[in-house]
CSV table of C-alpha atoms in Angstrom, one decimal:
chain,number,residue,atom,x,y,z
A,1,ASP,CA,-5.9,13.9,-9.4
A,2,GLN,CA,-4.9,12.9,-5.7
A,3,GLN,CA,-7.7,11.4,-3.4
A,4,VAL,CA,-5.8,10.7,-1.1
A,5,LYS,CA,-2.7,13.5,0.3
A,6,GLN,CA,0.3,13.7,2.6
A,7,ASN,CA,1.2,17.2,2.2
A,8,SER,CA,4.0,16.7,4.5
A,9,PRO,CA,7.2,14.7,2.6
A,10,SER,CA,8.9,14.2,5.9
A,11,LEU,CA,8.9,15.1,9.6
A,12,SER,CA,11.5,15.1,12.4
A,13,VAL,CA,10.7,14.4,15.9
A,14,GLN,CA,12.4,14.1,19.1
A,15,GLU,CA,12.4,10.7,20.3
A,16,GLY,CA,9.8,10.7,23.6
A,17,ARG,CA,7.8,13.5,22.4
A,18,ILE,CA,4.7,12.8,19.9
A,19,SER,CA,4.5,12.8,16.2
A,20,ILE,CA,1.4,13.8,14.3
A,21,LEU,CA,1.2,12.4,10.8
A,22,ASN,CA,-1.3,14.3,8.5
A,23,CYS,CA,-3.6,12.9,5.4
A,24,ASP,CA,-6.2,14.6,3.6
A,25,TYR,CA,-8.9,13.6,1.2
A,26,THR,CA,-11.2,14.4,-1.2
A,27,ASN,CA,-13.5,11.5,-2.0
A,28,SER,CA,-16.7,11.8,0.8
A,29,MET,CA,-17.8,8.0,0.3
A,30,PHE,CA,-14.5,6.8,1.3
A,31,ASP,CA,-15.6,4.4,4.7
A,32,TYR,CA,-12.3,3.0,5.5
A,33,PHE,CA,-9.2,4.2,6.4
A,34,LEU,CA,-5.8,2.9,7.0
A,35,TRP,CA,-2.2,3.6,8.2
A,36,TYR,CA,0.8,1.6,7.2
A,37,LYS,CA,4.3,1.6,7.7
A,38,LYS,CA,7.3,0.8,5.8
A,39,TYR,CA,11.2,0.3,6.7
A,40,PRO,CA,13.6,0.4,3.3
A,41,ALA,CA,13.8,-2.9,1.4
A,42,GLU,CA,10.6,-4.1,3.0
A,43,GLY,CA,6.7,-4.1,2.2
A,44,PRO,CA,4.4,-2.0,3.9
A,45,THR,CA,3.2,-3.1,7.2
A,46,PHE,CA,-0.1,-2.0,8.6
A,47,LEU,CA,-0.2,-0.1,11.3
A,48,ILE,CA,-4.0,0.8,12.2
A,49,SER,CA,-7.2,1.5,10.4
A,50,ILE,CA,-10.6,3.2,11.3
A,51,SER,CA,-13.7,3.4,9.8
A,52,SER,CA,-15.8,6.3,9.2
A,53,ILE,CA,-18.6,5.7,11.6
A,54,LYS,CA,-15.6,6.3,14.3
A,55,ASP,CA,-13.6,9.3,15.0
A,56,LYS,CA,-10.7,7.8,16.9
A,57,ASN,CA,-9.4,4.2,17.7
A,58,GLU,CA,-6.0,3.9,19.3
A,59,ASP,CA,-3.9,0.6,19.9
A,60,GLY,CA,-0.7,1.2,22.1
A,61,ARG,CA,1.1,4.0,21.2
A,62,PHE,CA,-0.7,4.7,18.1
A,63,THR,CA,-4.3,6.7,17.9
A,64,VAL,CA,-6.0,7.6,14.6
A,65,PHE,CA,-8.6,10.5,14.7
A,66,LEU,CA,-10.6,10.8,11.7
A,67,ASN,CA,-12.6,14.5,11.4
A,68,LYS,CA,-14.8,13.8,8.4
A,69,SER,CA,-16.6,17.1,8.0
A,70,ALA,CA,-12.7,18.5,7.4
A,71,LYS,CA,-11.7,15.0,5.3
A,72,HIS,CA,-8.8,14.9,7.6
A,73,LEU,CA,-7.3,12.0,9.3
A,74,SER,CA,-4.5,12.3,11.7
A,75,LEU,CA,-1.8,9.5,12.9
A,76,HIS,CA,-0.5,10.2,16.7
A,77,ILE,CA,2.6,8.2,17.8
A,78,VAL,CA,2.8,8.7,21.5
A,79,PRO,CA,5.9,8.5,22.9
A,80,SER,CA,7.7,8.4,19.5
A,81,GLN,CA,10.5,5.9,19.6
A,82,PRO,CA,13.8,5.5,17.1
A,83,GLY,CA,12.5,2.5,15.6
A,84,ASP,CA,9.1,4.4,14.5
A,85,SER,CA,11.7,5.9,12.4
A,86,ALA,CA,10.0,4.5,9.1
A,87,VAL,CA,8.0,5.9,6.1
A,88,TYR,CA,3.9,6.3,7.0
A,89,PHE,CA,1.5,5.9,4.1
A,90,CYS,CA,-2.0,6.9,4.5
A,91,ALA,CA,-4.7,4.9,2.3
A,92,ALA,CA,-8.6,5.0,1.8
A,93,SER,CA,-11.2,3.1,0.3
A,94,GLY,CA,-15.2,2.6,-0.3
A,95,ASN,CA,-17.6,0.5,-1.4
A,96,TYR,CA,-19.8,3.1,-3.7
A,97,GLY,CA,-21.0,2.6,-7.0
A,98,GLY,CA,-18.3,3.4,-10.0
A,99,SER,CA,-15.9,2.3,-7.3
A,100,GLN,CA,-13.1,-0.8,-7.3
A,101,GLY,CA,-13.2,-0.6,-4.0
A,102,ASN,CA,-9.5,-0.9,-3.7
A,103,LEU,CA,-7.2,0.8,-1.3
A,104,ILE,CA,-5.8,4.3,-2.5
A,105,PHE,CA,-2.8,5.6,-0.8
A,106,GLY,CA,-1.0,9.0,-0.3
A,107,LYS,CA,2.2,9.7,-1.2
A,108,GLY,CA,3.9,8.8,2.0
A,109,THR,CA,5.6,10.5,5.2
A,110,LYS,CA,8.8,10.1,6.1
A,111,LEU,CA,9.2,10.0,10.1
A,112,SER,CA,12.7,10.1,11.2
A,113,VAL,CA,12.8,9.9,15.6
A,114,LYS,CA,15.6,11.1,16.8
A,115,PRO,CA,17.4,9.8,20.2
B,1,ASP,CA,5.8,-20.1,6.3
B,2,ALA,CA,2.7,-18.5,6.7
B,3,GLY,CA,2.6,-15.2,4.6
B,4,ILE,CA,3.0,-13.6,1.0
B,5,THR,CA,6.4,-14.2,-1.0
B,6,GLN,CA,7.7,-12.4,-4.0
B,7,SER,CA,10.5,-13.6,-6.2
B,8,PRO,CA,12.6,-12.4,-7.2
B,9,ARG,CA,13.8,-9.9,-5.0
B,10,TYR,CA,15.9,-7.8,-7.9
B,11,LYS,CA,16.0,-8.2,-11.5
B,12,ILE,CA,17.4,-6.4,-14.2
B,13,THR,CA,16.6,-6.6,-17.5
B,14,GLU,CA,17.0,-5.6,-20.8
B,15,THR,CA,14.3,-3.0,-22.7
B,16,GLY,CA,12.0,-5.2,-25.1
B,17,ARG,CA,12.7,-8.2,-22.8
B,18,GLN,CA,9.3,-10.3,-21.2
B,19,VAL,CA,9.8,-10.5,-17.3
B,20,THR,CA,7.5,-12.2,-14.9
B,21,LEU,CA,7.4,-11.4,-11.2
B,22,MET,CA,6.1,-14.1,-9.2
B,23,CYS,CA,3.8,-13.9,-5.9
B,24,HIS,CA,2.3,-16.5,-3.7
B,25,GLN,CA,0.2,-16.2,-0.4
B,26,THR,CA,-0.3,-19.0,2.1
B,27,TRP,CA,-3.6,-17.7,3.6
B,28,SER,CA,-6.3,-18.2,0.9
B,29,HIS,CA,-7.0,-14.4,0.8
B,30,SER,CA,-9.4,-13.9,-1.9
B,31,TYR,CA,-8.1,-10.9,-2.9
B,32,MET,CA,-4.6,-9.9,-4.5
B,33,PHE,CA,-2.8,-7.0,-5.7
B,34,TRP,CA,-0.1,-5.5,-7.6
B,35,TYR,CA,1.3,-2.3,-6.7
B,36,ARG,CA,4.0,-0.5,-8.1
B,37,GLN,CA,6.2,2.6,-5.6
B,38,ASP,CA,7.9,5.3,-7.4
B,39,LEU,CA,9.6,8.3,-6.2
B,40,GLY,CA,6.1,11.4,-5.9
B,41,HIS,CA,4.0,8.7,-6.9
B,42,GLY,CA,3.7,6.5,-3.4
B,43,LEU,CA,2.1,3.2,-3.8
B,44,ARG,CA,-0.1,2.7,-7.6
B,45,LEU,CA,-2.3,-0.3,-7.9
B,46,ILE,CA,-1.2,-1.9,-11.3
B,47,TYR,CA,-3.6,-4.8,-11.3
B,48,TYR,CA,-5.6,-6.8,-8.6
B,49,SER,CA,-7.7,-9.8,-8.3
B,50,ALA,CA,-10.9,-11.1,-6.5
B,51,ALA,CA,-10.6,-14.7,-6.9
B,52,ALA,CA,-9.0,-17.4,-9.1
B,53,ASP,CA,-9.3,-16.2,-12.8
B,54,ILE,CA,-11.1,-12.8,-12.2
B,55,THR,CA,-8.7,-9.8,-12.5
B,56,ASP,CA,-9.3,-6.2,-13.3
B,57,LYS,CA,-7.6,-3.5,-14.5
B,58,GLY,CA,-5.8,-0.5,-11.4
B,59,GLU,CA,-4.6,2.9,-11.8
B,60,VAL,CA,-1.6,2.1,-14.1
B,61,PRO,CA,-2.3,-1.2,-15.7
B,62,ASP,CA,-0.8,-0.7,-19.4
B,63,GLY,CA,2.0,-2.3,-20.0
B,64,TYR,CA,1.2,-5.2,-17.9
B,65,VAL,CA,-0.7,-8.7,-17.8
B,66,VAL,CA,-1.2,-10.9,-14.5
B,67,SER,CA,-2.7,-14.3,-14.3
B,68,ARG,CA,-4.7,-15.8,-11.5
B,69,SER,CA,-5.2,-20.0,-12.3
B,70,LYS,CA,-4.7,-20.6,-8.9
B,71,THR,CA,-5.9,-18.4,-5.3
B,72,GLU,CA,-2.3,-18.5,-3.8
B,73,ASN,CA,-0.5,-17.4,-7.0
B,74,PHE,CA,-0.8,-13.8,-9.1
B,75,PRO,CA,1.9,-13.4,-11.6
B,76,LEU,CA,3.0,-10.4,-13.1
B,77,THR,CA,4.3,-10.6,-16.6
B,78,LEU,CA,6.0,-7.2,-18.7
B,79,GLU,CA,5.4,-8.1,-22.4
B,80,SER,CA,8.1,-6.0,-23.3
B,81,ALA,CA,9.9,-4.2,-20.5
B,82,THR,CA,10.5,-0.4,-21.0
B,83,ARG,CA,12.8,1.4,-19.1
B,84,SER,CA,9.6,3.4,-17.3
B,85,GLN,CA,8.8,0.6,-15.6
B,86,THR,CA,11.6,0.6,-13.7
B,87,SER,CA,10.4,0.5,-10.0
B,88,VAL,CA,9.7,-1.3,-6.9
B,89,TYR,CA,6.9,-4.2,-7.2
B,90,PHE,CA,4.8,-5.0,-4.3
B,91,CYS,CA,2.1,-7.8,-4.2
B,92,ALA,CA,-0.2,-7.8,-1.4
B,93,SER,CA,-3.1,-9.9,-0.7
B,94,SER,CA,-6.2,-8.9,1.7
B,95,GLU,CA,-9.4,-11.4,2.9
B,96,TYR,CA,-11.9,-8.9,1.7
B,97,ARG,CA,-12.1,-5.9,-0.4
B,98,THR,CA,-13.6,-3.0,1.6
B,99,GLY,CA,-14.1,-2.2,5.1
B,100,ALA,CA,-12.9,-4.4,8.5
B,101,GLY,CA,-10.7,-6.8,6.9
B,102,SER,CA,-9.6,-5.4,4.2
B,103,GLU,CA,-6.1,-4.9,5.5
B,104,ALA,CA,-3.4,-5.8,2.9
B,105,PHE,CA,-1.0,-7.8,3.7
B,106,PHE,CA,2.2,-7.2,1.5
B,107,GLY,CA,5.1,-8.9,0.2
B,108,GLN,CA,8.9,-7.9,0.8
B,109,GLY,CA,9.0,-6.3,-3.0
B,110,THR,CA,10.7,-6.8,-6.3
B,111,ARG,CA,13.2,-4.4,-7.3
B,112,LEU,CA,12.9,-4.4,-11.1
B,113,THR,CA,15.5,-2.6,-13.1
B,114,VAL,CA,15.1,-2.2,-16.9
B,115,VAL,CA,18.1,-1.2,-18.5
């Protein structure tokens, strides 16, 4: 049973426009959420995170929004650049009874930013 | 150089052989992880370690063995390789298990092919 879902395997966006990557989760005990970016033949790199006590976190062109009631988070990239073309993974963790507390990853969304 | 390194980057082995993937980190992070990435599955946790001599199973541990005699090293051994273990393997480390500071830093990956 997937606890972290990225329902869009791919997304194509024009350079300069906004990219919105979505992620849904099922476990209400998750309290920390992260986004990773992965280029081919490289390891994932940490991009941005958000704690469940916040609903928004911004870092330059990247903003993550968290909607706890909907169990949904999104990553906004504005403006999108060709160098943003990569696979983006959503991940979640929680420190609750029975949990190992480890990150649980979604399957990823491949973003293509076209010049 | 500071960081997390994996070796080898590429490995081809035969079914039934034992193979060990190496992972070394220079940050003195307490937590280390092994993930595998497969098409359609995203990143799945194999084993993790909270400190030297403390290891525990993740989501897909069968067929794998780990050890952690030193904080900086976390080798992953496939005792008798099978074709289903053909995958890209990522090692990662983090300072904490959950919350801020739990952002995992990944190595470049090892592409393992079992023939």
